PDB file of N, CA, C and O in Angstrom:
ATOM      1  N   MET X1373       0.826  -1.203  -0.010  1.00  0.00           N
ATOM      2  CA  MET X1373       0.011   0.006  -0.014  1.00  0.00           C
ATOM      3  C   MET X1373       0.856   1.242   0.006  1.00  0.00           C
ATOM      4  O   MET X1373       0.514   2.244  -0.633  1.00  0.00           O
ATOM      5  N   SER X1374       1.975   1.209   0.712  1.00  0.00           N
ATOM      6  CA  SER X1374       2.848   2.386   0.725  1.00  0.00           C
ATOM      7  C   SER X1374       3.447   2.672  -0.618  1.00  0.00           C
ATOM      8  O   SER X1374       3.692   3.844  -0.975  1.00  0.00           O
ATOM      9  N   ASP X1375       3.683   1.611  -1.415  1.00  0.00           N
ATOM     10  CA  ASP X1375       4.205   1.819  -2.782  1.00  0.00           C
ATOM     11  C   ASP X1375       3.208   2.605  -3.640  1.00  0.00           C
ATOM     12  O   ASP X1375       3.572   3.460  -4.426  1.00  0.00           O
ATOM     13  N   LEU X1376       1.917   2.303  -3.463  1.00  0.00           N
ATOM     14  CA  LEU X1376       0.878   2.990  -4.206  1.00  0.00           C
ATOM     15  C   LEU X1376       0.861   4.478  -3.813  1.00  0.00           C
ATOM     16  O   LEU X1376       0.771   5.360  -4.688  1.00  0.00           O
ATOM     17  N   ILE X1377       0.965   4.777  -2.570  1.00  0.00           N
ATOM     18  CA  ILE X1377       0.980   6.157  -2.076  1.00  0.00           C
ATOM     19  C   ILE X1377       2.185   6.896  -2.620  1.00  0.00           C
ATOM     20  O   ILE X1377       2.095   8.045  -3.072  1.00  0.00           O
ATOM     21  N   VAL X1378       3.356   6.240  -2.617  1.00  0.00           N
ATOM     22  CA  VAL X1378       4.562   6.841  -3.153  1.00  0.00           C
ATOM     23  C   VAL X1378       4.417   7.108  -4.645  1.00  0.00           C
ATOM     24  O   VAL X1378       4.788   8.156  -5.155  1.00  0.00           O
ATOM     25  N   ALA X1379       3.817   6.136  -5.391  1.00  0.00           N
ATOM     26  CA  ALA X1379       3.624   6.323  -6.813  1.00  0.00           C
ATOM     27  C   ALA X1379       2.683   7.486  -7.112  1.00  0.00           C
ATOM     28  O   ALA X1379       2.962   8.288  -8.011  1.00  0.00           O
ATOM     29  N   LEU X1380       1.622   7.595  -6.342  1.00  0.00           N
ATOM     30  CA  LEU X1380       0.722   8.734  -6.500  1.00  0.00           C
ATOM     31  C   LEU X1380       1.416  10.060  -6.202  1.00  0.00           C
ATOM     32  O   LEU X1380       1.211  11.079  -6.894  1.00  0.00           O
ATOM     33  N   GLY X1381       2.221  10.064  -5.180  1.00  0.00           N
ATOM     34  CA  GLY X1381       3.014  11.270  -4.846  1.00  0.00           C
ATOM     35  C   GLY X1381       3.950  11.662  -5.963  1.00  0.00           C
ATOM     36  O   GLY X1381       4.106  12.851  -6.298  1.00  0.00           O
ATOM     37  N   LEU X1382       4.592  10.666  -6.586  1.00  0.00           N
ATOM     38  CA  LEU X1382       5.509  10.977  -7.721  1.00  0.00           C
ATOM     39  C   LEU X1382       4.735  11.515  -8.894  1.00  0.00           C
ATOM     40  O   LEU X1382       5.187  12.442  -9.566  1.00  0.00           O
ATOM     41  N   VAL X1383       3.562  10.956  -9.162  1.00  0.00           N
ATOM     42  CA  VAL X1383       2.727  11.483 -10.264  1.00  0.00           C
ATOM     43  C   VAL X1383       2.373  12.926  -9.998  1.00  0.00           C
ATOM     44  O   VAL X1383       2.477  13.798 -10.890  1.00  0.00           O
ATOM     45  N   LEU X1384       1.923  13.241  -8.805  1.00  0.00           N
ATOM     46  CA  LEU X1384       1.582  14.607  -8.442  1.00  0.00           C
ATOM     47  C   LEU X1384       2.766  15.549  -8.557  1.00  0.00           C
ATOM     48  O   LEU X1384       2.661  16.666  -9.029  1.00  0.00           O
ATOM     49  N   ALA X1385       3.954  15.072  -8.113  1.00  0.00           N
ATOM     50  CA  ALA X1385       5.163  15.906  -8.198  1.00  0.00           C
ATOM     51  C   ALA X1385       5.519  16.195  -9.655  1.00  0.00           C
ATOM     52  O   ALA X1385       5.854  17.340  -9.997  1.00  0.00           O
ATOM     53  N   LEU X1386       5.461  15.175 -10.513  1.00  0.00           N
ATOM     54  CA  LEU X1386       5.776  15.375 -11.918  1.00  0.00           C
ATOM     55  C   LEU X1386       4.767  16.291 -12.600  1.00  0.00           C
ATOM     56  O   LEU X1386       5.145  17.195 -13.358  1.00  0.00           O
ATOM     57  N   GLU X1387       3.497  16.066 -12.354  1.00  0.00           N
ATOM     58  CA  GLU X1387       2.447  16.920 -12.934  1.00  0.00           C
ATOM     59  C   GLU X1387       2.630  18.346 -12.461  1.00  0.00           C
ATOM     60  O   GLU X1387       2.525  19.313 -13.249  1.00  0.00           O
ATOM     61  N   GLY X1388       2.834  18.522 -11.173  1.00  0.00           N
ATOM     62  CA  GLY X1388       2.999  19.872 -10.639  1.00  0.00           C
ATOM     63  C   GLY X1388       4.201  20.566 -11.242  1.00  0.00           C
ATOM     64  O   GLY X1388       4.149  21.786 -11.506  1.00  0.00           O
ATOM     65  N   THR X1389       5.278  19.835 -11.433  1.00  0.00           N
ATOM     66  CA  THR X1389       6.486  20.435 -12.064  1.00  0.00           C
ATOM     67  C   THR X1389       6.183  20.910 -13.465  1.00  0.00           C
ATOM     68  O   THR X1389       6.566  22.001 -13.850  1.00  0.00           O
ATOM     69  N   LEU X1390       5.470  20.104 -14.234  1.00  0.00           N
ATOM     70  CA  LEU X1390       5.130  20.482 -15.607  1.00  0.00           C
ATOM     71  C   LEU X1390       4.276  21.741 -15.631  1.00  0.00           C
ATOM     72  O   LEU X1390       4.495  22.656 -16.425  1.00  0.00           O
ATOM     73  N   TYR X1391       3.257  21.799 -14.764  1.00  0.00           N
ATOM     74  CA  TYR X1391       2.394  22.991 -14.719  1.00  0.00           C
ATOM     75  C   TYR X1391       3.152  24.222 -14.219  1.00  0.00           C
ATOM     76  O   TYR X1391       2.883  25.347 -14.659  1.00  0.00           O
ATOM     77  N   ALA X1392       4.078  24.035 -13.295  1.00  0.00           N
ATOM     78  CA  ALA X1392       4.833  25.177 -12.762  1.00  0.00           C
ATOM     79  C   ALA X1392       5.840  25.727 -13.759  1.00  0.00           C
ATOM     80  O   ALA X1392       6.038  26.916 -13.882  1.00  0.00           O
ATOM     81  N   LEU X1393       6.514  24.806 -14.479  1.00  0.00           N
ATOM     82  CA  LEU X1393       7.574  25.264 -15.374  1.00  0.00           C
ATOM     83  C   LEU X1393       7.081  25.668 -16.783  1.00  0.00           C
ATOM     84  O   LEU X1393       7.709  26.473 -17.415  1.00  0.00           O
ATOM     85  N   ALA X1394       6.009  25.039 -17.232  1.00  0.00           N
ATOM     86  CA  ALA X1394       5.552  25.300 -18.606  1.00  0.00           C
ATOM     87  C   ALA X1394       4.033  25.343 -18.684  1.00  0.00           C
ATOM     88  O   ALA X1394       3.410  24.484 -19.335  1.00  0.00           O
ATOM     89  N   PRO X1395       3.395  26.305 -18.043  1.00  0.00           N
ATOM     90  CA  PRO X1395       1.929  26.361 -18.079  1.00  0.00           C
ATOM     91  C   PRO X1395       1.389  26.538 -19.504  1.00  0.00           C
ATOM     92  O   PRO X1395       0.347  25.958 -19.862  1.00  0.00           O
ATOM     93  N   GLY X1396       2.081  27.312 -20.318  1.00  0.00           N
ATOM     94  CA  GLY X1396       1.655  27.494 -21.708  1.00  0.00           C
ATOM     95  C   GLY X1396       1.719  26.210 -22.500  1.00  0.00           C
ATOM     96  O   GLY X1396       0.820  25.893 -23.298  1.00  0.00           O
ATOM     97  N   GLY X1397       2.763  25.464 -22.279  1.00  0.00           N
ATOM     98  CA  GLY X1397       2.921  24.168 -22.971  1.00  0.00           C
ATOM     99  C   GLY X1397       1.849  23.182 -22.564  1.00  0.00           C
ATOM    100  O   GLY X1397       1.337  22.427 -23.359  1.00  0.00           O
ATOM    101  N   MET X1398       1.493  23.206 -21.275  1.00  0.00           N
ATOM    102  CA  MET X1398       0.446  22.296 -20.789  1.00  0.00           C
ATOM    103  C   MET X1398      -0.907  22.707 -21.396  1.00  0.00           C
ATOM    104  O   MET X1398      -1.696  21.819 -21.755  1.00  0.00           O
ATOM    105  N   LYS X1399      -1.167  23.994 -21.535  1.00  0.00           N
ATOM    106  CA  LYS X1399      -2.419  24.432 -22.152  1.00  0.00           C
ATOM    107  C   LYS X1399      -2.474  24.009 -23.609  1.00  0.00           C
ATOM    108  O   LYS X1399      -3.513  23.531 -24.093  1.00  0.00           O
ATOM    109  N   ALA X1400      -1.322  24.147 -24.307  1.00  0.00           N
ATOM    110  CA  ALA X1400      -1.277  23.724 -25.718  1.00  0.00           C
ATOM    111  C   ALA X1400      -1.492  22.216 -25.823  1.00  0.00           C
ATOM    112  O   ALA X1400      -2.178  21.756 -26.749  1.00  0.00           O
ATOM    113  N   MET X1401      -0.930  21.444 -24.884  1.00  0.00           N
ATOM    114  CA  MET X1401      -1.103  20.019 -24.922  1.00  0.00           C
ATOM    115  C   MET X1401      -2.545  19.627 -24.697  1.00  0.00           C
ATOM    116  O   MET X1401      -3.091  18.712 -25.328  1.00  0.00           O
ATOM    117  N   MET X1402      -3.223  20.355 -23.794  1.00  0.00           N
ATOM    118  CA  MET X1402      -4.643  20.099 -23.539  1.00  0.00           C
ATOM    119  C   MET X1402      -5.498  20.396 -24.765  1.00  0.00           C
ATOM    120  O   MET X1402      -6.409  19.635 -25.096  1.00  0.00           O
ATOM    121  N   ARG X1403      -5.154  21.503 -25.451  1.00  0.00           N
ATOM    122  CA  ARG X1403      -5.891  21.848 -26.686  1.00  0.00           C
ATOM    123  C   ARG X1403      -5.691  20.742 -27.724  1.00  0.00           C
ATOM    124  O   ARG X1403      -6.633  20.331 -28.409  1.00  0.00           O
ATOM    125  N   ALA X1404      -4.453  20.263 -27.857  1.00  0.00           N
ATOM    126  CA  ALA X1404      -4.173  19.211 -28.832  1.00  0.00           C
ATOM    127  C   ALA X1404      -4.912  17.927 -28.435  1.00  0.00           C
ATOM    128  O   ALA X1404      -5.409  17.241 -29.312  1.00  0.00           O
ATOM    129  N   ALA X1405      -5.003  17.638 -27.172  1.00  0.00           N
ATOM    130  CA  ALA X1405      -5.721  16.431 -26.731  1.00  0.00           C
ATOM    131  C   ALA X1405      -7.199  16.538 -27.071  1.00  0.00           C
ATOM    132  O   ALA X1405      -7.809  15.532 -27.449  1.00  0.00           O
ATOM    133  N   LEU X1406      -7.768  17.707 -26.923  1.00  0.00           N
ATOM    134  CA  LEU X1406      -9.177  17.897 -27.267  1.00  0.00           C
ATOM    135  C   LEU X1406      -9.463  17.687 -28.760  1.00  0.00           C
ATOM    136  O   LEU X1406     -10.543  17.280 -29.115  1.00  0.00           O
ATOM    137  N   GLU X1407      -8.467  17.947 -29.573  1.00  0.00           N
ATOM    138  CA  GLU X1407      -8.620  17.795 -31.025  1.00  0.00           C
ATOM    139  C   GLU X1407      -8.289  16.386 -31.504  1.00  0.00           C
ATOM    140  O   GLU X1407      -8.519  16.061 -32.663  1.00  0.00           O
ATOM    141  N   THR X1408      -7.748  15.574 -30.612  1.00  0.00           N
ATOM    142  CA  THR X1408      -7.370  14.218 -30.990  1.00  0.00           C
ATOM    143  C   THR X1408      -8.582  13.264 -30.902  1.00  0.00           C
ATOM    144  O   THR X1408      -9.396  13.426 -29.987  1.00  0.00           O
ATOM    145  N   SER X1409      -8.647  12.360 -31.837  1.00  0.00           N
ATOM    146  CA  SER X1409      -9.812  11.450 -31.859  1.00  0.00           C
ATOM    147  C   SER X1409      -9.788  10.516 -30.612  1.00  0.00           C
ATOM    148  O   SER X1409      -8.745  10.253 -30.023  1.00  0.00           O
ATOM    149  N   ASP X1410     -10.990  10.055 -30.236  1.00  0.00           N
ATOM    150  CA  ASP X1410     -11.086   9.127 -29.118  1.00  0.00           C
ATOM    151  C   ASP X1410     -10.268   7.876 -29.308  1.00  0.00           C
ATOM    152  O   ASP X1410      -9.663   7.370 -28.380  1.00  0.00           O
ATOM    153  N   GLN X1411     -10.296   7.338 -30.525  1.00  0.00           N
ATOM    154  CA  GLN X1411      -9.585   6.114 -30.819  1.00  0.00           C
ATOM    155  C   GLN X1411      -8.076   6.299 -30.615  1.00  0.00           C
ATOM    156  O   GLN X1411      -7.384   5.463 -30.068  1.00  0.00           O
ATOM    157  N   THR X1412      -7.553   7.436 -31.073  1.00  0.00           N
ATOM    158  CA  THR X1412      -6.133   7.709 -30.908  1.00  0.00           C
ATOM    159  C   THR X1412      -5.767   7.856 -29.439  1.00  0.00           C
ATOM    160  O   THR X1412      -4.763   7.327 -28.971  1.00  0.00           O
ATOM    161  N   MET X1413      -6.636   8.557 -28.684  1.00  0.00           N
ATOM    162  CA  MET X1413      -6.384   8.710 -27.237  1.00  0.00           C
ATOM    163  C   MET X1413      -6.453   7.342 -26.523  1.00  0.00           C
ATOM    164  O   MET X1413      -5.651   7.067 -25.645  1.00  0.00           O
ATOM    165  N   ARG X1414      -7.398   6.523 -26.924  1.00  0.00           N
ATOM    166  CA  ARG X1414      -7.549   5.196 -26.330  1.00  0.00           C
ATOM    167  C   ARG X1414      -6.309   4.373 -26.591  1.00  0.00           C
ATOM    168  O   ARG X1414      -5.768   3.689 -25.717  1.00  0.00           O
ATOM    169  N   THR X1415      -5.848   4.382 -27.845  1.00  0.00           N
ATOM    170  CA  THR X1415      -4.641   3.611 -28.206  1.00  0.00           C
ATOM    171  C   THR X1415      -3.423   4.118 -27.448  1.00  0.00           C
ATOM    172  O   THR X1415      -2.674   3.293 -26.912  1.00  0.00           O
ATOM    173  N   ALA X1416      -3.244   5.417 -27.336  1.00  0.00           N
ATOM    174  CA  ALA X1416      -2.131   6.003 -26.613  1.00  0.00           C
ATOM    175  C   ALA X1416      -2.231   5.592 -25.134  1.00  0.00           C
ATOM    176  O   ALA X1416      -1.214   5.278 -24.496  1.00  0.00           O
ATOM    177  N   GLY X1417      -3.410   5.616 -24.578  1.00  0.00           N
ATOM    178  CA  GLY X1417      -3.606   5.227 -23.183  1.00  0.00           C
ATOM    179  C   GLY X1417      -3.251   3.765 -22.931  1.00  0.00           C
ATOM    180  O   GLY X1417      -2.626   3.435 -21.942  1.00  0.00           O
ATOM    181  N   LEU X1418      -3.663   2.892 -23.861  1.00  0.00           N
ATOM    182  CA  LEU X1418      -3.356   1.483 -23.733  1.00  0.00           C
ATOM    183  C   LEU X1418      -1.874   1.204 -23.859  1.00  0.00           C
ATOM    184  O   LEU X1418      -1.319   0.366 -23.128  1.00  0.00           O
ATOM    185  N   VAL X1419      -1.209   1.924 -24.744  1.00  0.00           N
ATOM    186  CA  VAL X1419       0.231   1.773 -24.912  1.00  0.00           C
ATOM    187  C   VAL X1419       0.934   2.250 -23.632  1.00  0.00           C
ATOM    188  O   VAL X1419       1.858   1.572 -23.125  1.00  0.00           O
ATOM    189  N   ALA X1420       0.518   3.391 -23.091  1.00  0.00           N
ATOM    190  CA  ALA X1420       1.109   3.895 -21.839  1.00  0.00           C
ATOM    191  C   ALA X1420       0.871   2.932 -20.700  1.00  0.00           C
ATOM    192  O   ALA X1420       1.782   2.673 -19.879  1.00  0.00           O
ATOM    193  N   LEU X1421      -0.328   2.380 -20.628  1.00  0.00           N
ATOM    194  CA  LEU X1421      -0.635   1.395 -19.600  1.00  0.00           C
ATOM    195  C   LEU X1421       0.262   0.191 -19.719  1.00  0.00           C
ATOM    196  O   LEU X1421       0.836  -0.269 -18.719  1.00  0.00           O
ATOM    197  N   ALA X1422       0.439  -0.351 -20.891  1.00  0.00           N
ATOM    198  CA  ALA X1422       1.272  -1.528 -21.119  1.00  0.00           C
ATOM    199  C   ALA X1422       2.712  -1.244 -20.761  1.00  0.00           C
ATOM    200  O   ALA X1422       3.387  -2.039 -20.088  1.00  0.00           O
ATOM    201  N   LEU X1423       3.230  -0.075 -21.192  1.00  0.00           N
ATOM    202  CA  LEU X1423       4.624   0.277 -20.870  1.00  0.00           C
ATOM    203  C   LEU X1423       4.803   0.441 -19.383  1.00  0.00           C
ATOM    204  O   LEU X1423       5.823   0.018 -18.808  1.00  0.00           O
ATOM    205  N   GLY X1424       3.836   1.046 -18.715  1.00  0.00           N
ATOM    206  CA  GLY X1424       3.939   1.217 -17.265  1.00  0.00           C
ATOM    207  C   GLY X1424       3.929  -0.102 -16.515  1.00  0.00           C
ATOM    208  O   GLY X1424       4.737  -0.300 -15.600  1.00  0.00           O
ATOM    209  N   VAL X1425       3.053  -1.011 -16.942  1.00  0.00           N
ATOM    210  CA  VAL X1425       3.023  -2.329 -16.280  1.00  0.00           C
ATOM    211  C   VAL X1425       4.325  -3.071 -16.536  1.00  0.00           C
ATOM    212  O   VAL X1425       4.894  -3.697 -15.630  1.00  0.00           O
ATOM    213  N   LEU X1426       4.843  -3.021 -17.769  1.00  0.00           N
ATOM    214  CA  LEU X1426       6.095  -3.702 -18.056  1.00  0.00           C
ATOM    215  C   LEU X1426       7.246  -3.089 -17.251  1.00  0.00           C
ATOM    216  O   LEU X1426       8.095  -3.848 -16.754  1.00  0.00           O
ATOM    217  N   LEU X1427       7.274  -1.793 -17.141  1.00  0.00           N
ATOM    218  CA  LEU X1427       8.348  -1.137 -16.385  1.00  0.00           C
ATOM    219  C   LEU X1427       8.314  -1.591 -14.920  1.00  0.00           C
ATOM    220  O   LEU X1427       9.327  -1.968 -14.344  1.00  0.00           O
ATOM    221  N   VAL X1428       7.129  -1.560 -14.319  1.00  0.00           N
ATOM    222  CA  VAL X1428       7.013  -1.998 -12.928  1.00  0.00           C
ATOM    223  C   VAL X1428       7.357  -3.484 -12.802  1.00  0.00           C
ATOM    224  O   VAL X1428       8.053  -3.886 -11.859  1.00  0.00           O
ATOM    225  N   TRP X1429       6.944  -4.291 -13.759  1.00  0.00           N
ATOM    226  CA  TRP X1429       7.222  -5.715 -13.705  1.00  0.00           C
ATOM    227  C   TRP X1429       8.722  -5.975 -13.772  1.00  0.00           C
ATOM    228  O   TRP X1429       9.265  -6.785 -13.002  1.00  0.00           O
ATOM    229  N   PHE X1430       9.433  -5.282 -14.655  1.00  0.00           N
ATOM    230  CA  PHE X1430      10.876  -5.481 -14.799  1.00  0.00           C
ATOM    231  C   PHE X1430      11.619  -4.976 -13.552  1.00  0.00           C
ATOM    232  O   PHE X1430      12.546  -5.639 -13.085  1.00  0.00           O
ATOM    233  N   VAL X1431      11.196  -3.843 -12.980  1.00  0.00           N
ATOM    234  CA  VAL X1431      11.886  -3.283 -11.851  1.00  0.00           C
ATOM    235  C   VAL X1431      11.610  -4.123 -10.583  1.00  0.00           C
ATOM    236  O   VAL X1431      12.501  -4.411  -9.794  1.00  0.00           O
ATOM    237  N   ARG X1432      10.360  -4.517 -10.413  1.00  0.00           N
ATOM    238  CA  ARG X1432       9.951  -5.268  -9.203  1.00  0.00           C
ATOM    239  C   ARG X1432      10.184  -6.768  -9.318  1.00  0.00           C
ATOM    240  O   ARG X1432      10.244  -7.430  -8.284  1.00  0.00           O
ATOM    241  N   GLY X1433      10.334  -7.233 -10.547  1.00  0.00           N
ATOM    242  CA  GLY X1433      10.601  -8.639 -10.743  1.00  0.00           C
ATOM    243  C   GLY X1433       9.492  -9.528 -10.275  1.00  0.00           C
ATOM    244  O   GLY X1433       9.589 -10.580  -9.787  1.00  0.00           O
TER     245      GLY X1433
END
């Protein structure tokens, strides 16, 4: 359970850093996401999910 809390903390830290350092870039990325098709977003999400699971699997063994 503590690993999950640490992972969520890291996500928040990374997201916060992006918004603090490049708010204009984040707004542009959000606009681009709104213009992207649902299928493309779904595919990108599934790829990110698979890569994340593989990364954790390799690191944690």
